[in-house]
CSV table of C-alpha atoms and ligand atoms in Angstrom, one decimal:
chain,number,residue,atom,x,y,z
X,1,MET,CA,-24.8,-2.1,5.4
X,2,GLU,CA,-24.7,1.5,4.4
X,3,PRO,CA,-21.9,2.5,2.0
X,4,ILE,CA,-19.2,4.5,3.7
X,5,ARG,CA,-17.9,7.5,1.8
X,6,VAL,CA,-14.5,9.1,2.5
X,7,ASP,CA,-13.6,12.3,0.6
X,8,VAL,CA,-10.0,13.0,-0.4
X,9,THR,CA,-9.3,16.6,-1.0
X,10,THR,CA,-5.9,17.5,-2.5
X,11,ALA,CA,-4.7,20.6,-4.4
X,12,SER,CA,-4.7,18.7,-7.6
X,13,ARG,CA,-8.1,16.9,-7.3
X,14,ALA,CA,-10.9,16.0,-4.9
X,15,TYR,CA,-12.5,12.6,-5.1
X,16,PRO,CA,-14.6,10.1,-3.2
X,17,ILE,CA,-13.7,6.7,-1.9
X,18,THR,CA,-16.7,4.5,-1.6
X,19,ILE,CA,-16.5,1.5,0.7
X,20,ALA,CA,-19.3,-1.1,0.6
X,21,GLU,CA,-20.0,-4.7,0.1
X,22,GLY,CA,-21.4,-4.9,-3.4
X,23,ALA,CA,-19.7,-1.6,-4.4
X,24,ILE,CA,-18.3,-3.3,-7.5
X,25,ASP,CA,-21.8,-4.2,-8.7
X,26,ARG,CA,-22.7,-0.5,-8.5
X,27,ALA,CA,-19.6,0.7,-10.2
X,28,ALA,CA,-21.4,2.3,-13.1
X,29,GLY,CA,-23.4,4.6,-10.8
X,30,LEU,CA,-20.3,5.5,-8.7
X,31,LEU,CA,-18.3,6.3,-11.8
X,32,GLY,CA,-21.3,8.2,-13.3
X,33,ASP,CA,-21.3,10.4,-10.2
X,34,SER,CA,-17.7,11.4,-10.9
X,35,ARG,CA,-18.6,12.5,-14.5
X,36,ILE,CA,-15.6,10.9,-16.1
X,37,PRO,CA,-15.5,9.6,-19.7
X,38,GLU,CA,-17.6,6.6,-20.5
X,39,ARG,CA,-15.2,4.7,-22.7
X,40,ARG,CA,-13.5,2.5,-20.0
X,41,PHE,CA,-10.5,0.3,-20.1
X,42,ILE,CA,-10.1,-2.1,-17.2
X,43,VAL,CA,-6.5,-2.9,-16.4
X,44,SER,CA,-6.2,-6.1,-14.5
X,45,SER,CA,-4.2,-9.3,-14.1
X,46,PRO,CA,-5.2,-12.7,-15.4
X,47,LEU,CA,-5.7,-14.1,-11.9
X,48,VAL,CA,-7.9,-11.2,-10.6
X,49,TRP,CA,-9.8,-11.2,-13.9
X,50,ARG,CA,-10.5,-14.9,-13.7
X,51,LEU,CA,-11.7,-14.5,-10.1
X,52,HIS,CA,-13.7,-11.3,-10.2
X,53,GLY,CA,-13.7,-10.0,-13.8
X,54,ALA,CA,-17.2,-11.2,-14.7
X,55,ARG,CA,-18.6,-9.2,-11.8
X,56,LEU,CA,-16.9,-5.9,-12.9
X,57,SER,CA,-17.7,-6.6,-16.6
X,58,ARG,CA,-21.4,-7.0,-15.7
X,59,ALA,CA,-21.3,-3.8,-13.7
X,60,LEU,CA,-19.5,-1.8,-16.5
X,61,PRO,CA,-20.9,-3.1,-19.8
X,62,GLY,CA,-18.8,-2.3,-22.8
X,63,ALA,CA,-15.6,-1.8,-20.7
X,64,GLU,CA,-12.6,-3.2,-22.5
X,65,PRO,CA,-10.2,-5.4,-20.4
X,66,ILE,CA,-6.4,-5.1,-20.7
X,67,LEU,CA,-4.7,-7.9,-18.9
X,68,ILE,CA,-1.1,-7.6,-17.7
X,69,PRO,CA,1.1,-9.7,-15.4
X,70,ASP,CA,1.1,-8.4,-11.8
X,71,GLY,CA,4.1,-9.8,-9.9
X,72,GLU,CA,6.5,-7.2,-8.4
X,73,ARG,CA,9.1,-8.1,-11.0
X,74,PHE,CA,6.6,-7.0,-13.8
X,75,LYS,CA,6.3,-3.6,-12.1
X,76,GLN,CA,8.5,-2.0,-14.7
X,77,LEU,CA,8.3,0.3,-17.7
X,78,GLN,CA,8.0,-2.6,-20.2
X,79,THR,CA,4.6,-3.5,-18.6
X,80,VAL,CA,3.5,0.1,-18.8
X,81,SER,CA,4.3,0.0,-22.5
X,82,ARG,CA,2.0,-3.0,-22.9
X,83,VAL,CA,-0.8,-0.9,-21.5
X,84,TYR,CA,0.0,2.0,-23.9
X,85,GLU,CA,0.1,-0.4,-26.8
X,86,ALA,CA,-3.3,-1.8,-26.0
X,87,LEU,CA,-4.7,1.7,-25.6
X,88,LEU,CA,-3.2,2.8,-28.9
X,89,ARG,CA,-4.4,-0.2,-30.8
X,90,ALA,CA,-7.9,0.4,-29.4
X,91,ASN,CA,-7.7,4.1,-30.5
X,92,ALA,CA,-8.2,5.3,-26.9
X,93,ASP,CA,-8.4,9.0,-26.9
X,94,ARG,CA,-8.4,11.6,-24.1
X,95,ALA,CA,-12.0,10.8,-23.5
X,96,SER,CA,-11.1,7.5,-21.9
X,97,THR,CA,-11.1,6.2,-18.4
X,98,ILE,CA,-8.6,3.7,-17.0
X,99,VAL,CA,-10.1,1.5,-14.3
X,100,THR,CA,-7.4,-0.4,-12.4
X,101,PHE,CA,-8.6,-3.7,-11.0
X,102,GLY,CA,-6.1,-5.6,-8.9
X,103,GLY,CA,-3.6,-5.2,-6.1
X,104,GLY,CA,-1.0,-2.4,-5.5
X,105,VAL,CA,1.1,-3.6,-8.5
X,106,ILE,CA,-1.7,-3.2,-11.0
X,107,GLY,CA,-2.8,0.1,-9.4
X,108,ASP,CA,0.7,1.5,-9.6
X,109,ILE,CA,1.4,0.4,-13.1
X,110,ALA,CA,-1.9,1.3,-14.6
X,111,GLY,CA,-2.1,4.5,-12.6
X,112,PHE,CA,1.2,5.5,-14.1
X,113,ALA,CA,-0.1,4.6,-17.6
X,114,ALA,CA,-3.2,6.8,-16.9
X,115,ALA,CA,-0.9,9.7,-15.7
X,116,THR,CA,1.2,9.6,-18.9
X,117,TYR,CA,-1.0,8.3,-21.8
X,118,LEU,CA,-1.8,11.4,-23.9
X,119,ARG,CA,-0.5,13.4,-20.9
X,120,GLY,CA,-3.2,12.0,-18.7
X,121,VAL,CA,-6.6,10.3,-18.9
X,122,ALA,CA,-9.2,9.7,-16.1
X,123,LEU,CA,-8.3,7.1,-13.5
X,124,VAL,CA,-10.4,5.0,-11.2
X,125,HIS,CA,-9.0,2.5,-8.7
X,126,VAL,CA,-10.9,-0.7,-7.8
X,127,PRO,CA,-8.4,-2.3,-5.5
X,128,THR,CA,-8.6,-6.0,-4.8
X,129,THR,CA,-6.0,-6.6,-2.1
X,130,LEU,CA,-6.3,-5.4,1.5
X,131,LEU,CA,-3.1,-3.5,1.1
X,132,ALA,CA,-4.4,-1.7,-2.0
X,133,GLN,CA,-7.7,-1.0,-0.3
X,134,VAL,CA,-6.1,0.7,2.8
X,135,ASP,CA,-3.0,2.2,1.2
X,136,SER,CA,-1.9,2.1,-2.4
X,137,ALA,CA,-5.2,3.1,-4.1
X,138,ILE,CA,-5.3,6.3,-2.0
X,139,GLY,CA,-3.0,9.3,-2.3
X,140,GLY,CA,-2.0,9.4,-5.9
X,141,LYS,CA,1.4,7.8,-5.9
X,142,VAL,CA,1.8,5.9,-9.2
X,143,GLY,CA,4.9,4.4,-10.8
X,144,VAL,CA,7.2,1.5,-11.4
X,145,ASN,CA,10.5,0.0,-10.3
X,146,HIS,CA,13.9,0.5,-12.0
X,147,ALA,CA,16.5,-2.2,-12.1
X,148,LEU,CA,18.5,0.0,-9.7
X,149,GLY,CA,15.7,0.5,-7.2
X,150,LYS,CA,12.0,0.3,-6.2
X,151,ASN,CA,9.5,2.9,-7.1
X,152,LEU,CA,12.1,5.2,-8.7
X,153,ILE,CA,10.1,6.1,-11.7
X,154,GLY,CA,6.7,7.7,-11.1
X,155,SER,CA,4.4,10.5,-10.6
X,156,PHE,CA,1.7,11.9,-8.3
X,157,TYR,CA,-1.6,11.4,-10.1
X,158,GLN,CA,-4.8,11.4,-8.0
X,159,PRO,CA,-7.6,9.1,-9.2
X,160,HIS,CA,-11.1,10.5,-10.0
X,161,ALA,CA,-12.7,7.9,-7.7
X,162,VAL,CA,-11.8,4.8,-5.6
X,163,VAL,CA,-14.3,1.9,-5.3
X,164,ILE,CA,-13.7,-0.5,-2.5
X,165,ASP,CA,-15.6,-3.7,-2.1
X,166,PRO,CA,-14.4,-5.8,0.8
X,167,SER,CA,-16.1,-8.9,-0.6
X,168,VAL,CA,-13.3,-9.5,-3.2
X,169,LEU,CA,-11.0,-10.2,-0.3
X,170,ALA,CA,-12.7,-13.6,0.2
X,171,THR,CA,-10.3,-15.0,-2.4
X,172,LEU,CA,-7.2,-13.3,-1.1
X,173,PRO,CA,-4.6,-15.7,0.3
X,174,ARG,CA,-4.2,-15.4,4.1
X,175,ARG,CA,-0.6,-14.3,3.8
X,176,GLU,CA,-1.6,-11.4,1.5
X,177,PHE,CA,-4.4,-10.5,3.8
X,178,ARG,CA,-2.1,-10.4,6.8
X,179,ALA,CA,0.4,-8.3,4.8
X,180,GLY,CA,-2.3,-5.7,4.4
X,181,LEU,CA,-3.3,-5.8,8.1
X,182,TYR,CA,0.3,-4.8,9.1
X,183,GLU,CA,-0.3,-1.5,7.2
X,184,VAL,CA,-3.5,-1.0,9.1
X,185,ILE,CA,-1.6,-1.5,12.4
X,186,LYS,CA,0.8,1.2,11.0
X,187,TYR,CA,-2.1,3.6,10.9
X,188,GLY,CA,-3.1,2.6,14.4
X,189,VAL,CA,0.4,3.4,15.7
X,190,THR,CA,0.8,6.7,13.8
X,191,SER,CA,-2.7,8.0,14.2
X,192,SER,CA,-5.3,6.1,16.1
X,193,ALA,CA,-5.2,4.1,19.3
X,194,THR,CA,-8.9,3.2,18.6
X,195,LEU,CA,-8.0,1.5,15.4
X,196,PHE,CA,-5.1,-0.2,17.0
X,197,ASP,CA,-7.2,-1.7,19.8
X,198,ARG,CA,-9.9,-2.7,17.3
X,199,ILE,CA,-7.5,-5.0,15.4
X,200,ALA,CA,-6.6,-6.8,18.6
X,201,ARG,CA,-10.2,-7.0,19.8
X,202,GLU,CA,-11.8,-8.1,16.5
X,203,ARG,CA,-9.1,-10.3,15.3
X,204,THR,CA,-11.2,-13.4,14.8
X,205,ALA,CA,-13.9,-11.6,12.9
X,206,ILE,CA,-11.3,-9.8,10.8
X,207,PHE,CA,-9.8,-13.1,9.7
X,208,ALA,CA,-13.3,-14.3,8.9
X,209,LYS,CA,-13.4,-11.4,6.5
X,210,GLN,CA,-16.9,-10.3,7.4
X,211,SER,CA,-17.6,-7.2,5.4
X,212,ASP,CA,-19.4,-5.5,8.3
X,213,VAL,CA,-16.2,-5.8,10.3
X,214,LEU,CA,-13.8,-5.1,7.5
X,215,ALA,CA,-15.5,-2.1,6.0
X,216,PRO,CA,-15.2,0.2,9.1
X,217,ILE,CA,-11.5,-0.8,9.5
X,218,ILE,CA,-10.8,-0.1,5.8
X,219,ALA,CA,-12.7,3.2,6.0
X,220,GLU,CA,-10.8,4.3,9.1
X,221,SER,CA,-7.5,3.5,7.3
X,222,CYS,CA,-8.7,5.5,4.3
X,223,ARG,CA,-9.7,8.4,6.5
X,224,ILE,CA,-6.3,8.5,8.1
X,225,LYS,CA,-4.4,8.3,4.8
X,226,ALA,CA,-6.8,10.9,3.2
X,227,ALA,CA,-6.2,13.4,6.0
X,228,VAL,CA,-2.4,13.0,5.7
X,229,VAL,CA,-2.5,13.3,1.9
X,230,ALA,CA,-4.8,16.3,2.0
X,231,ALA,CA,-2.3,18.1,4.3
X,232,ASP,CA,0.8,17.1,2.3
X,233,GLU,CA,0.1,15.6,-1.1
X,234,ARG,CA,3.8,15.5,-2.2
X,235,GLU,CA,5.3,14.2,1.0
X,236,ALA,CA,7.2,17.3,2.0
X,237,GLY,CA,6.3,17.0,5.7
X,238,PRO,CA,3.5,15.2,7.6
X,239,ARG,CA,3.0,12.5,4.9
X,240,ARG,CA,6.4,11.2,5.9
X,241,MET,CA,5.0,9.8,9.1
X,242,LEU,CA,3.3,7.1,7.0
X,243,ASN,CA,6.8,5.8,6.4
X,244,PHE,CA,6.7,4.4,10.0
X,245,GLY,CA,8.2,1.0,9.8
X,246,HIS,CA,9.5,1.6,6.2
X,247,THR,CA,13.1,2.3,7.0
X,248,ALA,CA,14.1,-1.1,8.2
X,249,GLY,CA,11.3,-2.6,6.1
X,250,HIS,CA,12.6,-1.3,2.8
X,251,ALA,CA,16.1,-2.4,3.8
X,252,MET,CA,14.8,-5.9,4.3
X,253,GLU,CA,13.2,-5.9,0.9
X,254,VAL,CA,16.4,-4.7,-0.8
X,255,VAL,CA,18.6,-7.2,1.1
X,256,THR,CA,16.3,-10.0,0.0
X,257,ARG,CA,15.7,-8.6,-3.5
X,258,TYR,CA,11.9,-8.3,-2.9
X,259,ARG,CA,11.6,-12.0,-2.9
X,260,ARG,CA,11.2,-13.3,0.6
X,261,PHE,CA,8.9,-10.9,2.3
X,262,ARG,CA,5.6,-9.4,1.3
X,263,HIS,CA,5.9,-5.6,1.6
X,264,GLY,CA,3.6,-5.6,4.7
X,265,GLU,CA,5.7,-8.3,6.4
X,266,ALA,CA,8.8,-6.2,6.0
X,267,VAL,CA,6.9,-3.2,7.4
X,268,ALA,CA,5.9,-5.3,10.4
X,269,TYR,CA,9.5,-5.9,11.2
X,270,GLY,CA,10.3,-2.3,10.5
X,271,MET,CA,7.7,-1.2,13.0
X,272,LEU,CA,9.3,-3.5,15.6
X,273,VAL,CA,12.7,-2.0,14.9
X,274,ALA,CA,11.4,1.5,15.2
X,275,ALA,CA,9.6,0.7,18.5
X,276,GLU,CA,12.8,-0.8,19.8
X,277,LEU,CA,14.7,2.3,18.9
X,278,ALA,CA,12.1,4.5,20.5
X,279,ALA,CA,11.9,2.4,23.7
X,280,ALA,CA,15.7,2.4,24.1
X,281,ARG,CA,15.7,6.2,24.0
X,282,GLY,CA,12.8,6.4,26.4
X,283,ALA,CA,10.7,8.1,23.7
X,284,VAL,CA,8.0,5.5,24.0
X,285,ALA,CA,6.8,3.6,27.0
X,286,ASP,CA,8.0,0.0,27.0
X,287,ARG,CA,4.4,-1.1,27.5
X,288,ASP,CA,3.4,0.4,24.1
X,289,ARG,CA,6.3,-1.3,22.4
X,290,LYS,CA,5.1,-4.6,23.9
X,291,ALA,CA,1.5,-3.9,22.8
X,292,LEU,CA,2.8,-3.5,19.3
X,293,ALA,CA,4.9,-6.6,19.4
X,294,GLU,CA,2.0,-8.6,20.8
X,295,LEU,CA,-0.5,-7.3,18.2
X,296,ILE,CA,1.9,-8.2,15.4
X,297,ALA,CA,2.7,-11.7,16.9
X,298,GLY,CA,-1.1,-12.3,17.4
X,299,LEU,CA,-1.7,-12.1,13.6
X,300,GLY,CA,0.5,-15.1,13.0
X,301,PRO,CA,4.2,-16.0,12.3
X,302,LEU,CA,6.4,-13.8,10.2
X,303,PRO,CA,9.1,-15.2,7.9
X,304,SER,CA,12.4,-15.4,9.9
X,305,VAL,CA,15.1,-12.7,9.7
X,306,ALA,CA,17.7,-14.8,11.6
X,307,ASP,CA,20.0,-15.2,8.6
X,308,LEU,CA,19.9,-11.5,7.6
X,309,THR,CA,22.9,-9.6,9.2
X,310,VAL,CA,22.8,-6.3,10.9
X,311,GLU,CA,25.6,-5.3,8.6
X,312,GLN,CA,23.6,-6.0,5.4
X,313,MET,CA,20.7,-4.0,6.9
X,314,LEU,CA,22.8,-1.0,7.8
X,315,ASP,CA,24.4,-1.0,4.4
X,316,ALA,CA,21.0,-1.0,2.6
X,317,MET,CA,19.7,1.8,4.8
X,318,LYS,CA,22.6,4.0,3.6
X,319,HIS,CA,21.0,4.0,0.2
X,320,ASP,CA,17.5,4.8,1.5
X,321,LYS,CA,15.3,7.4,-0.3
X,322,LYS,CA,14.5,8.8,3.1
X,323,MET,CA,18.1,9.8,3.5
X,324,VAL,CA,18.2,13.6,3.4
X,325,ALA,CA,21.6,15.4,3.3
X,326,GLY,CA,23.4,12.3,4.6
X,327,ARG,CA,21.0,11.8,7.6
X,328,LEU,CA,18.5,9.0,7.8
X,329,HIS,CA,15.1,10.2,8.8
X,330,VAL,CA,13.4,7.6,11.0
X,331,VAL,CA,9.7,7.7,12.2
X,332,LEU,CA,9.6,6.7,15.9
X,333,PRO,CA,6.4,6.0,17.9
X,334,THR,CA,5.9,8.1,21.0
X,335,ALA,CA,2.7,6.3,22.0
X,336,VAL,CA,0.0,4.2,20.3
X,337,GLY,CA,-1.4,6.8,18.0
X,338,ALA,CA,1.5,9.3,17.9
X,339,THR,CA,4.9,9.5,16.2
X,340,THR,CA,7.8,11.8,15.8
X,341,ILE,CA,10.5,12.0,13.1
X,342,VAL,CA,14.1,12.1,14.1
X,343,ASP,CA,17.3,12.4,12.1
X,344,ASP,CA,19.9,11.6,14.8
X,345,VAL,CA,19.7,7.8,15.1
X,346,THR,CA,23.2,6.5,15.5
X,347,GLU,CA,24.5,3.4,13.9
X,348,GLN,CA,25.0,1.9,17.4
X,349,GLU,CA,21.3,2.5,18.3
X,350,MET,CA,20.2,1.0,15.0
X,351,ARG,CA,22.5,-2.0,15.5
X,352,ALA,CA,21.0,-2.7,19.0
X,353,ALA,CA,17.4,-2.4,17.7
X,354,LEU,CA,18.0,-4.7,14.8
X,355,GLU,CA,19.7,-7.3,17.1
X,356,ASN,CA,16.8,-7.1,19.6
X,357,VAL,CA,14.3,-7.9,16.8
X,358,GLY,CA,16.3,-10.9,15.7
X,359,PHE,CA,18.7,-9.9,12.9
X,360,LYS,CA,22.0,-11.7,12.9
X,361,ARG,CA,24.8,-10.0,14.8
G,401,NAD,N1,1.1,3.8,-4.5
G,401,NAD,C1,1.2,3.7,-3.2
G,401,NAD,O1,1.0,4.7,-2.5
G,401,NAD,C2,1.6,2.4,-2.7
G,401,NAD,C3,1.5,2.2,-1.3
G,401,NAD,C4,1.8,0.9,-0.8
G,401,NAD,C5,2.3,-0.1,-1.6
G,401,NAD,N2,2.4,0.2,-3.0
G,401,NAD,C6,2.9,-0.9,-3.9
G,401,NAD,O2,1.9,-1.9,-3.9
G,401,NAD,C7,2.5,-3.1,-4.3
G,401,NAD,C8,2.1,-4.2,-3.4
G,401,NAD,O3,0.7,-4.3,-3.6
G,401,NAD,P1,-0.1,-5.7,-3.1
G,401,NAD,O4,0.4,-6.1,-1.8
G,401,NAD,O5,-1.5,-5.4,-3.4
G,401,NAD,O6,0.5,-6.8,-4.1
G,401,NAD,P2,0.1,-7.3,-5.5
G,401,NAD,O7,-0.5,-6.3,-6.3
G,401,NAD,O8,1.3,-8.0,-6.0
G,401,NAD,O9,-1.0,-8.4,-5.2
G,401,NAD,C9,-0.6,-9.5,-4.4
G,401,NAD,C10,-1.1,-10.8,-5.1
G,401,NAD,O10,-2.5,-11.0,-4.8
G,401,NAD,C11,-3.2,-11.3,-6.0
G,401,NAD,N3,-4.5,-10.8,-5.9
G,401,NAD,C12,-5.0,-9.5,-6.0
G,401,NAD,N4,-6.3,-9.4,-5.6
G,401,NAD,C13,-6.7,-10.7,-5.3
G,401,NAD,C14,-7.9,-11.2,-4.9
G,401,NAD,N5,-9.0,-10.5,-4.6
G,401,NAD,N6,-7.9,-12.6,-4.6
G,401,NAD,C15,-6.8,-13.3,-4.8
G,401,NAD,N7,-5.7,-12.9,-5.2
G,401,NAD,C16,-5.6,-11.6,-5.5
G,401,NAD,C17,-2.4,-10.7,-7.1
G,401,NAD,O11,-2.6,-11.4,-8.3
G,401,NAD,C18,-0.9,-10.9,-6.6
G,401,NAD,O12,-0.5,-12.2,-6.9
G,401,NAD,C19,4.0,-2.9,-4.2
G,401,NAD,O13,4.6,-2.8,-5.5
G,401,NAD,C20,4.1,-1.5,-3.5
G,401,NAD,O14,5.2,-0.8,-3.9
G,401,NAD,C21,2.1,1.4,-3.5
G,402,ZN,ZN1,3.9,0.4,2.9
């Protein structure tokens, strides 16, 4: 299989994403092409390091590992501090590169450390979850949670390179894998009917995690995100469309304190809610709403929302970051492959959509 290269061009930096089975084993060459400092620190979690660390170590001889815990509850400033401390103890200077090796939590924490240590050192992401490979490793959002809310502390800091090797997904639990697939479905709905159809058609091969099937799907997701980020690095306009499914999704995460759902699972529900809203307005054909519901259902069961009340959800949405001047901005699908952003969804409409998706009246 030929490596696939996707270029991300933003005002702050241009960098390549390389997607290939075995990309990790060729990391030295890929990093060499980006001409970044050769003293490398790999920030990873104990689990990822145990599963795949030997491979990356072999590929990057001399790289120094820094292991930090990677649950969502460790995505906070204290963990960033642990990275600073390890860097300081090792006398890491400006001529250092941080290589993140893990899921979105590791990428966000270590990316923030890279953005702020000595006012910024070189950063490379080597994402190991499907979600990180299709989403969080691209686009430069780095940061951590605050006790008062998710992702409230952070920065935009583009990496110098992204190295994606689908073969590491072999060890990813099925639930985590599915969580990433929902974000791929999101790209299908916002930007590509072809990608959307492909997930339905190739479902069995996708779950078999064959690299030759996964690599093109990951690459297409990266292309879509790269194009959106190139047009709008700081989410002032078009990038907001990637929040499709994230309004109700984030509310679900808040209501359940980030404990019950994987982020992608919440987004799956959020997409269903947005599609209900759109269909009720006649903004999208009911056949497209159904196609989305069937594709999501076809990937397997989602944790139930039957005990979460519409009231709790509405309340959480009132505190959403996407609230601008008192109006909630919601991304609605208009077809498979196209969306629109509206700011006039009434409480009554939202209530009906939530009930239709299964939230408690
Ligand atoms: N920066 C962005 O633009 C952006 C975008 C989307 C999501 N995010 C963030 O990403 C985070 C979620 O990322 P995630 O879904 O990757 O979760 P995660 O980083 O928590 O990883 C999920 C679990 O998978 C394990 N794991 C990682 N790679 C593995 C592998 N190859 N085999 C077996 N287990 C493996 C991890 O140890 C962890 O337990 C959230 O904090 C979210 O806010 C950021
Ligand atoms: Zn998301």
